[in-house]
Short mmCIF file of C-alpha atoms in Angstrom, two decimals:
data_model
loop_
_atom_site.label_atom_id
_atom_site.label_comp_id
_atom_site.label_asym_id
_atom_site.label_seq_id
_atom_site.Cartn_x
_atom_site.Cartn_y
_atom_site.Cartn_z
CA UNK A 3 114.91 95.13 140.59
CA UNK A 4 110.92 95.54 140.82
CA UNK A 5 110.50 91.73 140.79
CA UNK A 6 112.27 91.26 144.04
CA UNK A 7 109.92 93.10 145.98
CA UNK A 8 107.11 90.43 146.14
CA UNK A 9 107.87 89.98 149.95
CA UNK A 10 108.06 92.46 152.54
CA UNK A 11 111.35 94.05 153.62
CA UNK A 12 112.51 91.62 156.30
CA UNK A 13 111.31 88.25 154.56
CA UNK A 14 113.89 86.13 153.18
CA UNK A 15 113.79 83.43 150.78
CA UNK A 16 116.41 80.56 149.81
CA UNK A 17 115.93 78.84 146.48
CA UNK A 18 117.07 75.55 145.03
CA UNK A 19 120.48 74.55 146.21
CA UNK A 20 120.88 76.83 149.16
CA UNK A 21 117.41 75.73 150.47
CA UNK A 22 118.27 72.20 149.95
CA UNK A 23 121.66 72.53 151.85
CA UNK A 24 120.17 74.45 154.65
CA UNK A 25 117.61 71.80 155.31
CA UNK A 26 119.90 68.88 154.94
CA UNK A 27 122.59 70.45 157.12
CA UNK A 28 119.94 71.23 159.71
CA UNK A 29 118.52 67.70 159.73
CA UNK A 30 122.13 66.32 159.92
CA UNK A 31 122.86 68.39 162.73
CA UNK A 32 120.01 67.34 164.78
CA UNK A 33 120.94 63.63 164.10
CA UNK A 34 124.45 64.14 165.06
CA UNK A 35 123.49 65.60 168.46
CA UNK A 36 121.49 62.65 169.45
CA UNK A 37 123.41 60.14 168.02
CA UNK A 38 125.71 59.65 170.80
CA UNK A 39 122.91 58.52 172.96
CA UNK A 40 122.45 55.47 170.83
CA UNK A 41 122.85 51.86 171.90
CA UNK A 42 124.01 50.39 175.34
CA UNK A 43 127.07 52.46 175.53
CA UNK A 44 125.24 55.73 174.68
CA UNK A 45 126.16 59.05 176.57
CA UNK A 46 123.62 61.13 178.72
CA UNK A 47 122.83 64.77 177.78
CA UNK A 48 122.40 67.50 180.39
CA UNK A 49 119.60 69.88 179.49
CA UNK A 50 119.60 73.29 181.32
CA UNK A 51 116.58 75.40 180.84
CA UNK A 52 117.19 79.28 180.86
CA UNK A 53 113.96 79.71 182.69
CA UNK A 54 113.39 80.53 186.23
CA UNK A 55 115.02 78.02 188.68
CA UNK A 56 117.44 76.93 185.88
CA UNK A 57 116.16 73.31 185.98
CA UNK A 58 118.48 70.75 184.95
CA UNK A 59 117.38 67.49 183.21
CA UNK A 60 119.71 64.80 182.70
CA UNK A 61 118.60 62.27 179.95
CA UNK A 62 119.35 59.84 177.30
CA UNK A 63 115.91 59.81 175.78
CA UNK A 64 115.95 61.09 172.30
CA UNK A 65 112.48 62.67 172.43
CA UNK A 66 113.12 64.40 175.77
CA UNK A 67 116.14 65.97 174.46
CA UNK A 68 114.55 67.18 171.18
CA UNK A 69 111.45 68.42 172.97
CA UNK A 70 113.60 70.64 175.25
CA UNK A 71 115.55 72.30 172.26
CA UNK A 72 114.47 75.52 170.56
CA UNK A 73 115.10 75.04 167.01
CA UNK A 74 114.98 77.62 164.17
CA UNK A 75 115.88 75.37 161.10
CA UNK A 76 112.56 74.29 159.64
CA UNK A 77 113.90 70.70 158.41
CA UNK A 78 115.26 69.99 161.98
CA UNK A 79 111.84 70.64 163.31
CA UNK A 80 110.20 67.73 161.16
CA UNK A 81 112.88 65.61 162.74
CA UNK A 82 111.95 66.73 166.47
CA UNK A 83 108.57 65.97 165.43
CA UNK A 84 108.86 62.41 164.05
CA UNK A 85 110.72 61.67 167.36
CA UNK A 86 107.85 63.14 169.47
CA UNK A 87 105.37 60.94 167.33
CA UNK A 88 107.55 57.91 167.96
CA UNK A 89 107.36 58.54 171.57
CA UNK A 90 103.59 58.98 171.72
CA UNK A 91 103.09 56.20 169.26
CA UNK A 92 105.47 53.25 170.58
CA UNK A 93 107.47 54.93 173.51
CA UNK A 94 111.12 53.77 172.31
CA UNK A 95 113.24 54.08 169.39
CA UNK A 96 113.13 57.80 169.54
CA UNK A 97 116.68 58.27 168.98
CA UNK A 98 116.88 55.64 166.16
CA UNK A 99 114.22 57.53 164.02
CA UNK A 100 116.17 60.72 164.10
CA UNK A 101 119.44 59.05 163.48
CA UNK A 102 117.84 56.98 160.48
CA UNK A 103 116.35 60.26 158.93
CA UNK A 104 119.57 62.01 159.29
CA UNK A 105 121.55 59.25 157.68
CA UNK A 106 118.99 59.07 154.74
CA UNK A 107 119.31 62.80 154.06
CA UNK A 108 123.17 62.44 154.33
CA UNK A 109 123.21 59.69 151.62
CA UNK A 110 120.61 61.62 149.62
CA UNK A 111 122.69 64.63 149.73
CA UNK A 112 125.37 62.90 147.85
CA UNK A 113 123.03 61.75 145.34
CA UNK A 114 121.65 65.16 144.74
CA UNK A 115 124.89 66.43 144.27
CA UNK A 116 125.45 63.60 141.61
CA UNK A 117 122.54 65.24 139.63
CA UNK A 118 119.98 62.79 140.43
CA UNK A 119 116.45 64.39 140.97
CA UNK A 120 114.97 64.05 144.18
CA UNK A 121 111.82 62.46 143.02
CA UNK A 122 113.92 59.55 141.72
CA UNK A 123 115.69 59.35 145.00
CA UNK A 124 112.22 59.34 146.80
CA UNK A 125 111.03 56.57 144.42
CA UNK A 126 114.09 54.50 145.26
CA UNK A 127 113.70 54.87 148.80
CA UNK A 128 110.00 53.89 148.65
CA UNK A 129 111.01 50.75 147.07
CA UNK A 130 113.77 50.10 149.48
CA UNK A 131 111.33 50.75 152.51
CA UNK A 132 108.85 48.16 151.17
CA UNK A 133 111.62 45.66 150.46
CA UNK A 134 113.10 46.17 154.00
CA UNK A 135 109.90 45.73 155.77
CA UNK A 136 109.16 42.53 153.83
CA UNK A 137 112.60 41.33 154.92
CA UNK A 138 111.86 41.96 158.74
CA UNK A 139 108.44 40.38 158.38
CA UNK A 140 109.99 37.29 157.07
CA UNK A 141 112.30 37.04 160.20
CA UNK A 142 109.83 38.04 162.86
CA UNK A 143 109.46 35.53 165.72
CA UNK A 144 105.84 35.24 167.19
CA UNK A 145 105.60 33.40 170.66
CA UNK A 146 102.15 34.43 171.59
CA UNK A 147 100.81 31.02 171.92
CA UNK A 148 103.48 29.88 174.32
CA UNK A 149 103.07 31.73 177.60
CA UNK A 150 106.53 30.89 179.04
CA UNK A 151 108.33 31.73 175.90
CA UNK A 152 106.49 34.95 175.53
CA UNK A 153 107.05 35.87 178.97
CA UNK A 154 111.00 35.32 178.19
CA UNK A 155 110.62 37.49 174.93
CA UNK A 156 109.17 40.15 176.92
CA UNK A 157 111.93 39.97 179.53
CA UNK A 158 114.35 40.32 176.91
CA UNK A 159 112.74 43.36 175.13
CA UNK A 160 112.52 45.06 178.43
CA UNK A 161 116.23 44.35 179.20
CA UNK A 162 117.16 45.53 175.68
CA UNK A 163 115.12 48.65 175.96
CA UNK A 164 116.55 49.49 179.51
CA UNK A 165 120.19 48.54 178.85
CA UNK A 166 120.64 52.13 176.94
CA UNK A 167 119.26 53.94 179.88
CA UNK A 168 120.17 54.99 183.37
CA UNK A 169 118.56 51.57 184.72
CA UNK A 170 121.02 49.29 182.70
CA UNK A 171 122.72 48.45 186.13
CA UNK A 172 119.90 46.92 187.44
CA UNK A 173 118.03 46.19 184.29
CA UNK A 174 117.10 42.50 185.59
CA UNK A 175 115.29 44.11 188.47
CA UNK A 176 113.47 46.78 186.34
CA UNK A 177 112.85 44.31 183.66
CA UNK A 178 111.05 42.06 185.89
CA UNK A 179 109.20 45.19 187.43
CA UNK A 180 107.99 46.10 183.70
CA UNK A 181 107.14 42.92 182.64
CA UNK A 182 104.95 42.11 185.84
CA UNK A 183 103.20 45.61 185.57
CA UNK A 184 102.51 45.04 181.82
CA UNK A 185 101.17 41.49 182.00
CA UNK A 186 98.64 42.69 184.82
CA UNK A 187 97.09 45.03 182.15
CA UNK A 188 95.87 41.81 180.50
CA UNK A 189 96.39 43.38 176.86
CA UNK A 190 95.21 47.12 177.47
CA UNK A 191 97.78 49.65 176.40
CA UNK A 192 96.31 52.14 178.81
CA UNK A 193 99.23 52.95 180.99
CA UNK A 194 97.00 55.00 183.36
CA UNK A 195 96.46 52.06 185.69
CA UNK A 196 100.34 51.52 186.20
CA UNK A 197 101.11 54.44 188.77
CA UNK A 198 104.54 55.66 189.09
CA UNK A 199 105.50 57.14 192.44
CA UNK A 200 108.92 58.72 193.01
CA UNK A 201 110.27 58.87 196.25
CA UNK A 202 114.01 60.08 196.80
CA UNK A 203 116.11 58.17 199.03
CA UNK A 204 117.48 54.70 198.99
CA UNK A 205 119.01 53.46 195.84
CA UNK A 206 117.39 52.25 192.59
CA UNK A 207 117.51 48.57 193.39
CA UNK A 208 115.01 49.13 196.15
CA UNK A 209 112.21 50.17 193.80
CA UNK A 210 109.50 47.77 193.87
CA UNK A 211 106.07 46.93 192.49
CA UNK A 212 103.00 46.98 194.71
CA UNK A 213 99.91 45.26 193.65
CA UNK A 214 97.57 47.69 194.57
CA UNK A 215 97.06 51.33 194.70
CA UNK A 216 99.17 53.87 196.38
CA UNK A 217 97.62 57.27 197.16
CA UNK A 218 100.37 59.84 198.04
CA UNK A 219 98.51 61.32 201.07
CA UNK A 220 98.43 61.03 204.81
CA UNK A 221 95.60 59.75 207.07
CA UNK A 222 93.74 62.40 209.04
CA UNK A 223 93.99 62.75 212.64
CA UNK A 224 91.77 60.57 214.99
CA UNK A 225 90.75 58.23 212.22
CA UNK A 226 91.19 54.61 212.02
CA UNK A 227 94.41 53.61 210.55
CA UNK A 228 93.49 50.58 208.83
CA UNK A 229 90.18 49.49 207.31
CA UNK A 230 89.43 45.88 206.09
CA UNK A 231 86.77 45.20 203.52
CA UNK A 232 86.63 48.94 202.67
CA UNK A 233 83.73 50.68 200.70
CA UNK A 234 84.97 53.71 199.10
CA UNK A 235 83.24 56.70 198.01
CA UNK A 236 85.32 58.89 195.75
CA UNK A 237 84.02 62.33 195.39
CA UNK A 238 85.00 65.71 194.03
CA UNK A 239 82.84 67.95 196.12
CA UNK A 240 83.61 71.13 198.58
CA UNK A 241 83.20 70.31 202.10
CA UNK A 242 83.29 74.02 203.16
CA UNK A 243 80.65 75.40 201.12
CA UNK A 244 78.29 75.67 204.04
CA UNK A 245 80.29 78.44 205.80
CA UNK A 246 79.21 82.02 204.99
CA UNK A 247 82.23 83.26 202.93
CA UNK A 248 80.57 84.79 199.96
CA UNK A 249 82.87 87.49 198.89
CA UNK A 250 82.04 91.05 200.25
CA UNK A 251 79.03 89.34 202.39
CA UNK A 252 78.37 91.45 205.56
CA UNK A 253 76.28 90.07 208.28
CA UNK A 254 75.30 92.62 210.75
CA UNK A 255 74.31 91.27 214.16
CA UNK A 256 73.16 92.94 217.21
CA UNK A 257 74.50 90.52 219.80
CA UNK A 258 77.05 87.79 220.00
CA UNK A 259 74.32 85.46 220.50
CA UNK A 260 73.15 85.74 216.83
CA UNK A 261 76.82 85.00 215.64
CA UNK A 262 76.74 81.82 217.56
CA UNK A 263 73.43 81.20 216.01
CA UNK A 264 74.74 81.51 212.33
CA UNK A 265 77.77 79.45 213.22
CA UNK A 266 75.39 76.76 214.63
CA UNK A 267 73.57 76.86 211.36
CA UNK A 268 76.66 76.45 209.50
CA UNK A 269 77.64 73.44 211.44
CA UNK A 270 74.04 72.09 210.97
CA UNK A 271 74.35 72.27 207.17
CA UNK A 272 77.82 70.69 207.44
CA UNK A 273 76.46 67.81 209.64
CA UNK A 274 73.55 67.29 207.22
CA UNK A 275 75.92 66.80 204.30
CA UNK A 276 78.16 64.44 206.25
CA UNK A 277 75.27 62.51 207.43
CA UNK A 278 74.12 62.07 203.68
CA UNK A 279 77.66 60.93 202.86
CA UNK A 280 77.87 58.21 205.72
CA UNK A 281 74.31 57.35 204.68
CA UNK A 282 76.11 55.40 201.75
CA UNK A 283 77.14 52.84 204.15
CA UNK A 284 80.85 53.77 203.42
CA UNK A 285 84.00 53.54 205.84
CA UNK A 286 86.27 55.42 203.58
CA UNK A 287 85.67 58.89 201.87
CA UNK A 288 88.06 60.22 199.51
CA UNK A 289 87.76 63.81 198.34
CA UNK A 290 89.55 65.93 196.03
CA UNK A 291 88.91 69.21 197.42
CA UNK A 292 89.61 69.90 201.14
CA UNK A 293 87.54 68.86 204.14
CA UNK A 294 87.05 71.11 207.14
CA UNK A 295 88.15 70.08 210.49
CA UNK A 296 84.49 69.75 211.74
CA UNK A 297 83.40 67.55 209.09
CA UNK A 298 86.57 65.49 209.57
CA UNK A 299 85.55 65.17 213.25
CA UNK A 300 82.24 63.91 212.31
CA UNK A 301 83.78 61.36 209.87
CA UNK A 302 86.07 60.26 212.56
CA UNK A 303 83.36 59.89 215.09
CA UNK A 304 81.32 57.79 212.68
CA UNK A 305 84.59 55.58 211.92
CA UNK A 306 84.91 56.53 208.40
CA UNK A 307 88.37 57.31 207.03
CA UNK A 308 88.24 60.79 205.26
CA UNK A 309 91.19 61.83 202.90
CA UNK A 310 91.12 65.27 201.77
CA UNK A 311 93.11 66.86 198.63
CA UNK A 312 93.68 63.67 196.69
CA UNK A 313 94.87 65.42 193.41
CA UNK A 314 92.90 64.83 190.45
CA UNK A 315 94.95 62.25 188.69
CA UNK A 316 94.79 60.45 192.24
CA UNK A 317 91.09 60.29 192.27
CA UNK A 318 90.58 59.61 188.93
CA UNK A 319 92.94 56.54 189.08
CA UNK A 320 91.45 55.58 192.51
CA UNK A 321 87.89 55.55 190.98
CA UNK A 322 89.17 53.45 187.85
CA UNK A 323 91.07 51.21 190.09
CA UNK A 324 88.55 50.29 192.78
CA UNK A 325 85.59 50.30 190.28
CA UNK A 326 83.76 53.29 192.01
CA UNK A 327 82.48 56.54 190.13
CA UNK A 328 83.44 60.15 191.17
CA UNK A 329 80.50 61.34 192.89
CA UNK A 330 79.52 65.08 193.34
CA UNK A 331 75.97 65.11 194.95
CA UNK A 332 74.87 62.80 197.80
CA UNK A 333 70.99 63.08 197.59
CA UNK A 334 70.35 59.66 196.01
CA UNK A 335 72.69 56.83 197.43
CA UNK A 336 71.36 54.14 195.30
CA UNK A 337 72.68 55.56 192.10
CA UNK A 338 76.44 56.01 193.15
CA UNK A 339 78.91 53.42 192.41
CA UNK A 340 81.04 52.72 195.50
CA UNK A 341 84.52 51.33 195.19
CA UNK A 342 85.62 48.31 196.97
CA UNK A 343 89.04 47.05 198.11
CA UNK A 344 90.14 44.48 200.83
CA UNK A 345 92.52 46.61 202.96
CA UNK A 346 93.48 50.01 203.40
CA UNK A 347 96.47 51.00 205.57
CA UNK A 348 99.12 53.28 205.98
CA UNK A 349 102.62 52.21 205.07
CA UNK A 350 105.95 54.21 205.22
CA UNK A 351 108.47 54.90 202.52
CA UNK A 352 111.18 56.56 203.28
CA UNK A 353 109.99 59.03 205.75
CA UNK A 354 106.82 59.69 204.00
CA UNK A 355 103.57 58.02 205.23
CA UNK A 356 101.29 56.77 202.15
CA UNK A 357 97.79 55.28 202.01
CA UNK A 358 97.79 51.78 200.48
CA UNK A 359 94.67 50.17 199.01
CA UNK A 360 95.35 46.49 198.49
CA UNK A 361 92.90 43.86 197.01
CA UNK A 362 91.56 46.22 194.54
CA UNK A 363 88.54 45.40 192.39
CA UNK A 364 90.31 45.93 189.04
CA UNK A 365 93.26 43.46 189.16
CA UNK A 366 94.95 45.52 186.23
CA UNK A 367 96.11 48.18 188.53
CA UNK A 368 99.65 48.47 190.42
CA UNK A 369 101.93 50.96 191.56
CA UNK A 370 105.54 51.13 190.84
CA UNK A 371 107.53 53.03 193.71
CA UNK A 372 110.97 54.21 192.38
CA UNK A 373 113.58 55.17 195.01
CA UNK A 374 116.67 56.91 193.83
CA UNK A 375 119.58 59.15 194.95
CA UNK A 376 118.07 62.54 193.74
CA UNK A 377 115.32 63.91 191.91
CA UNK A 378 117.27 63.87 188.58
CA UNK A 379 117.86 60.21 189.01
CA UNK A 380 114.47 59.61 189.52
CA UNK A 381 113.09 61.38 186.68
CA UNK A 382 115.41 59.81 184.26
CA UNK A 383 114.39 56.40 185.95
CA UNK A 384 110.83 56.96 185.36
CA UNK A 385 111.28 58.13 181.73
CA UNK A 386 113.23 54.85 181.26
CA UNK A 387 110.68 52.82 182.94
CA UNK A 388 107.90 54.58 180.86
CA UNK A 389 109.73 53.71 177.66
CA UNK A 390 109.83 50.11 178.76
CA UNK A 391 106.15 49.90 179.66
CA UNK A 392 105.24 51.65 176.37
CA UNK A 393 107.14 49.16 174.38
CA UNK A 394 105.90 46.09 176.42
CA UNK A 395 102.34 46.96 176.20
CA UNK A 396 102.54 47.28 172.60
CA UNK A 397 104.27 44.05 172.18
CA UNK A 398 101.52 42.15 174.44
CA UNK A 399 99.09 43.29 171.53
CA UNK A 400 101.49 42.91 168.65
CA UNK A 401 103.77 39.92 169.74
CA UNK A 402 106.10 39.73 166.93
CA UNK A 403 109.57 39.94 168.08
CA UNK A 404 112.99 40.71 166.30
CA UNK A 405 116.56 40.41 167.47
CA UNK A 406 118.23 43.66 168.44
CA UNK A 407 121.93 44.88 168.50
CA UNK A 408 121.90 46.00 164.77
CA UNK A 409 120.64 42.55 163.29
CA UNK A 410 117.42 44.04 161.80
CA UNK A 411 119.51 46.69 160.03
CA UNK A 412 121.91 44.21 158.62
CA UNK A 413 119.05 42.12 157.45
CA UNK A 414 117.29 44.93 155.92
CA UNK A 415 120.33 46.26 154.17
CA UNK A 416 121.16 42.91 152.62
CA UNK A 417 117.82 42.61 151.15
CA UNK A 418 117.99 46.18 149.91
CA UNK A 419 121.14 45.74 148.33
CA UNK A 420 119.95 42.75 146.54
CA UNK A 421 117.03 44.49 145.34
CA UNK A 422 119.07 47.38 143.93
CA UNK A 423 121.22 45.09 141.79
CA UNK A 424 118.16 43.94 140.13
CA UNK A 425 116.67 47.20 139.67
CA UNK A 426 117.56 49.02 136.26
CA UNK A 427 117.95 52.92 136.19
CA UNK A 428 118.77 55.66 138.75
CA UNK A 429 116.49 54.37 141.42
CA UNK A 430 118.89 51.65 142.11
CA UNK A 431 121.53 54.30 143.46
CA UNK A 432 118.76 55.45 145.94
CA UNK A 433 118.22 52.16 147.16
CA UNK A 434 122.19 51.50 147.46
CA UNK A 435 122.11 54.73 149.48
CA UNK A 436 119.06 53.64 151.63
CA UNK A 437 121.01 50.25 152.56
CA UNK A 438 124.11 52.44 153.49
CA UNK A 439 121.84 54.66 155.89
CA UNK A 440 120.60 51.53 157.44
CA UNK A 441 124.03 50.17 158.06
CA UNK A 442 124.93 53.47 159.89
CA UNK A 443 122.66 52.44 162.89
CA UNK A 444 125.16 49.38 163.79
CA UNK A 445 127.96 51.41 162.75
CA UNK A 446 127.05 54.18 165.56
CA UNK A 447 126.27 51.59 168.11
CA UNK A 448 129.72 50.28 167.57
CA UNK A 449 131.25 53.79 167.47
CA UNK A 450 129.44 54.94 170.70
CA UNK A 451 131.10 51.85 172.47
CA UNK A 452 134.43 52.89 171.16
CA UNK A 453 134.77 49.78 168.98
CA UNK A 454 136.34 49.74 165.52
CA UNK A 455 133.07 50.00 163.57
CA UNK A 456 134.54 49.62 160.08
CA UNK A 457 135.98 46.24 160.94
CA UNK A 458 132.85 44.95 162.63
CA UNK A 459 130.26 46.04 160.36
CA UNK A 460 132.31 44.29 157.57
CA UNK A 461 132.70 41.14 159.55
CA UNK A 462 128.66 41.39 160.31
CA UNK A 463 128.04 41.85 156.48
CA UNK A 464 130.03 38.74 155.83
CA UNK A 465 128.19 36.65 158.54
CA UNK A 466 124.88 37.88 157.20
CA UNK A 467 125.56 36.33 153.83
CA UNK A 468 124.54 32.83 155.47
CA UNK A 469 120.98 32.00 156.01
CA UNK A 470 119.35 32.29 159.24
CA UNK A 471 122.35 34.24 160.67
CA UNK A 472 121.78 35.75 164.11
CA UNK A 473 124.69 37.86 164.36
CA UNK A 474 124.76 41.29 165.77
CA UNK A 475 126.95 43.77 167.71
CA UNK A 476 128.03 42.58 171.07
CA UNK A 477 128.94 45.71 172.72
CA UNK A 478 129.85 44.15 175.96
CA UNK A 479 132.46 41.97 174.56
CA UNK A 480 133.29 44.55 171.80
CA UNK A 481 132.76 41.83 168.80
CA UNK A 482 130.28 40.21 166.60
CA UNK A 483 128.02 38.03 168.93
CA UNK A 484 125.15 35.80 168.73
CA UNK A 485 122.00 38.07 169.23
CA UNK A 486 119.77 34.99 170.12
CA UNK A 487 122.01 33.61 172.54
CA UNK A 488 122.55 36.91 174.38
CA UNK A 489 118.83 37.45 174.39
CA UNK A 490 118.86 40.77 172.84
CA UNK A 491 115.28 41.36 171.34
CA UNK A 492 113.31 44.36 170.10
CA UNK A 493 109.57 44.57 169.43
CA UNK A 494 108.70 44.53 165.61
CA UNK A 495 106.53 47.35 166.00
CA UNK A 496 108.95 49.60 167.22
CA UNK A 497 111.21 48.73 164.23
CA UNK A 498 108.62 49.08 161.78
CA UNK A 499 107.63 52.54 163.17
CA UNK A 500 111.21 53.66 163.15
CA UNK A 501 111.70 52.59 159.57
CA UNK A 502 108.36 54.14 158.22
CA UNK A 503 108.73 57.43 160.11
CA UNK A 504 112.24 58.20 159.35
CA UNK A 505 111.73 57.48 155.65
CA UNK A 506 108.69 59.73 155.57
CA UNK A 507 110.41 62.55 157.22
CA UNK A 508 113.46 62.18 155.02
CA UNK A 509 111.20 62.29 151.74
CA UNK A 510 109.61 65.48 153.14
CA UNK A 511 112.80 67.31 153.72
CA UNK A 512 114.00 65.90 150.27
CA UNK A 513 111.07 67.57 148.44
CA UNK A 514 111.83 70.94 149.49
CA UNK A 515 113.23 73.42 147.04
CA UNK A 516 112.57 76.79 148.64
CA UNK A 517 112.27 78.11 152.00
CA UNK A 518 110.33 81.23 152.81
CA UNK A 519 110.98 82.95 155.82
CA UNK A 520 108.32 85.57 157.03
CA UNK A 521 108.98 89.14 157.97
CA UNK A 522 108.98 89.47 161.95
CA UNK A 523 105.91 91.62 162.97
CA UNK A 524 107.05 95.00 163.72
CA UNK A 525 105.96 96.45 166.98
CA UNK A 526 104.39 99.66 166.48
CA UNK A 527 105.69 102.67 168.61
CA UNK A 528 102.81 103.60 170.62
CA UNK A 529 104.56 106.63 172.20
#
């Protein structure tokens, strides 16, 4: 009996079979949870938080769904993590990663039950992944040289990414927005300079891309509404420090005249500061903090447009876009870099007034304004667009492209199967399992569309026996279709990341043979 007492009272451990069972089951449950969101006919999930306000999120993005879940099962957490990493790394394929890892484990479970050692399975999986990657590498298309073709590739990728999201109805429109925005980045993957503004009202098709920078602020009273050839000073400084408002400061005066003197002194200090700022030769002043009414008057008199409370990401971006720097002291004007743009004007979107900076120094920046019926729609549209932007910006750098619609999985499965037949020993069983797991992705895409997956997959497999075949699942017509013709493309980088992450996660979970859960801390009674 004494041996059992290594752990504290509440701690529990699961060994061998039970531990493996529990981790397999947890991981498969997570995979089943998101697998209905896969593919163009995938469904959305409503996530309702139990916090204050009971916020509701409607989403189809695997990473968003899994991020919002609170999960107890340790193996399931591994899957949540890989989907997060996939989201940060390439932006799309978050659902596929989880589904693939889940399927690999489902197959591995059968092998473990058949008394094959997990290490053997892992060795088999490793060989299979190598083989699958090489199969993809042989089939990639790279149109980097030909701008027209490359642009159409990007359009196809954007359409394919968006077709499983809420934007699928207007995917032409949004694919164009996304490609335009990314082409302006000229190869940087920094999505900071693409700003997305969400304004409820209108419908999704009213969304547009603006080649400039839009600041979600109003122009102050009595100030010029429109400035051409603007010189902009972006600042982060308090325009109210010059009032006597130190906490608990008491000023005793013996007459009202003295109060007036103090106020006069305050005004003079403010005026001095404003004059220093105007001394930079600017005609637009954007501040992160507030500007008092008095300095605002002074700015208006000098014909300078003053914008207060521009939020932090607002001014950071503005500085980035106009090529200025954020200043906080104004004593030596020659060292401050001012921002420039051709025109500042006020525009209306819906019923909100916004300030638009056009003709900015950095051509990379642009603003996408999303319109939609409700906040939920807008949030989801933003997530979908963000996915598309991520994938596109990655593709601009790594321009290798594959066909979509279950085609890459079929190609990989075929190669892996061929390798398994040549490999002696138990590893070959693991490889066959790997190819079955790959086939699960097209199967699920077909299932979500309500098609007869078994029939379709066997047809696909037969088609893929011929060299240079481009067949995949055409969900719209519900049959095997030609992916090249339909223009269904995916980025190689996404597929590659999916393959590697899913296999590594599955390996990690396979290696587990014991789960030790710690005892919860007891709260001492302080009574």
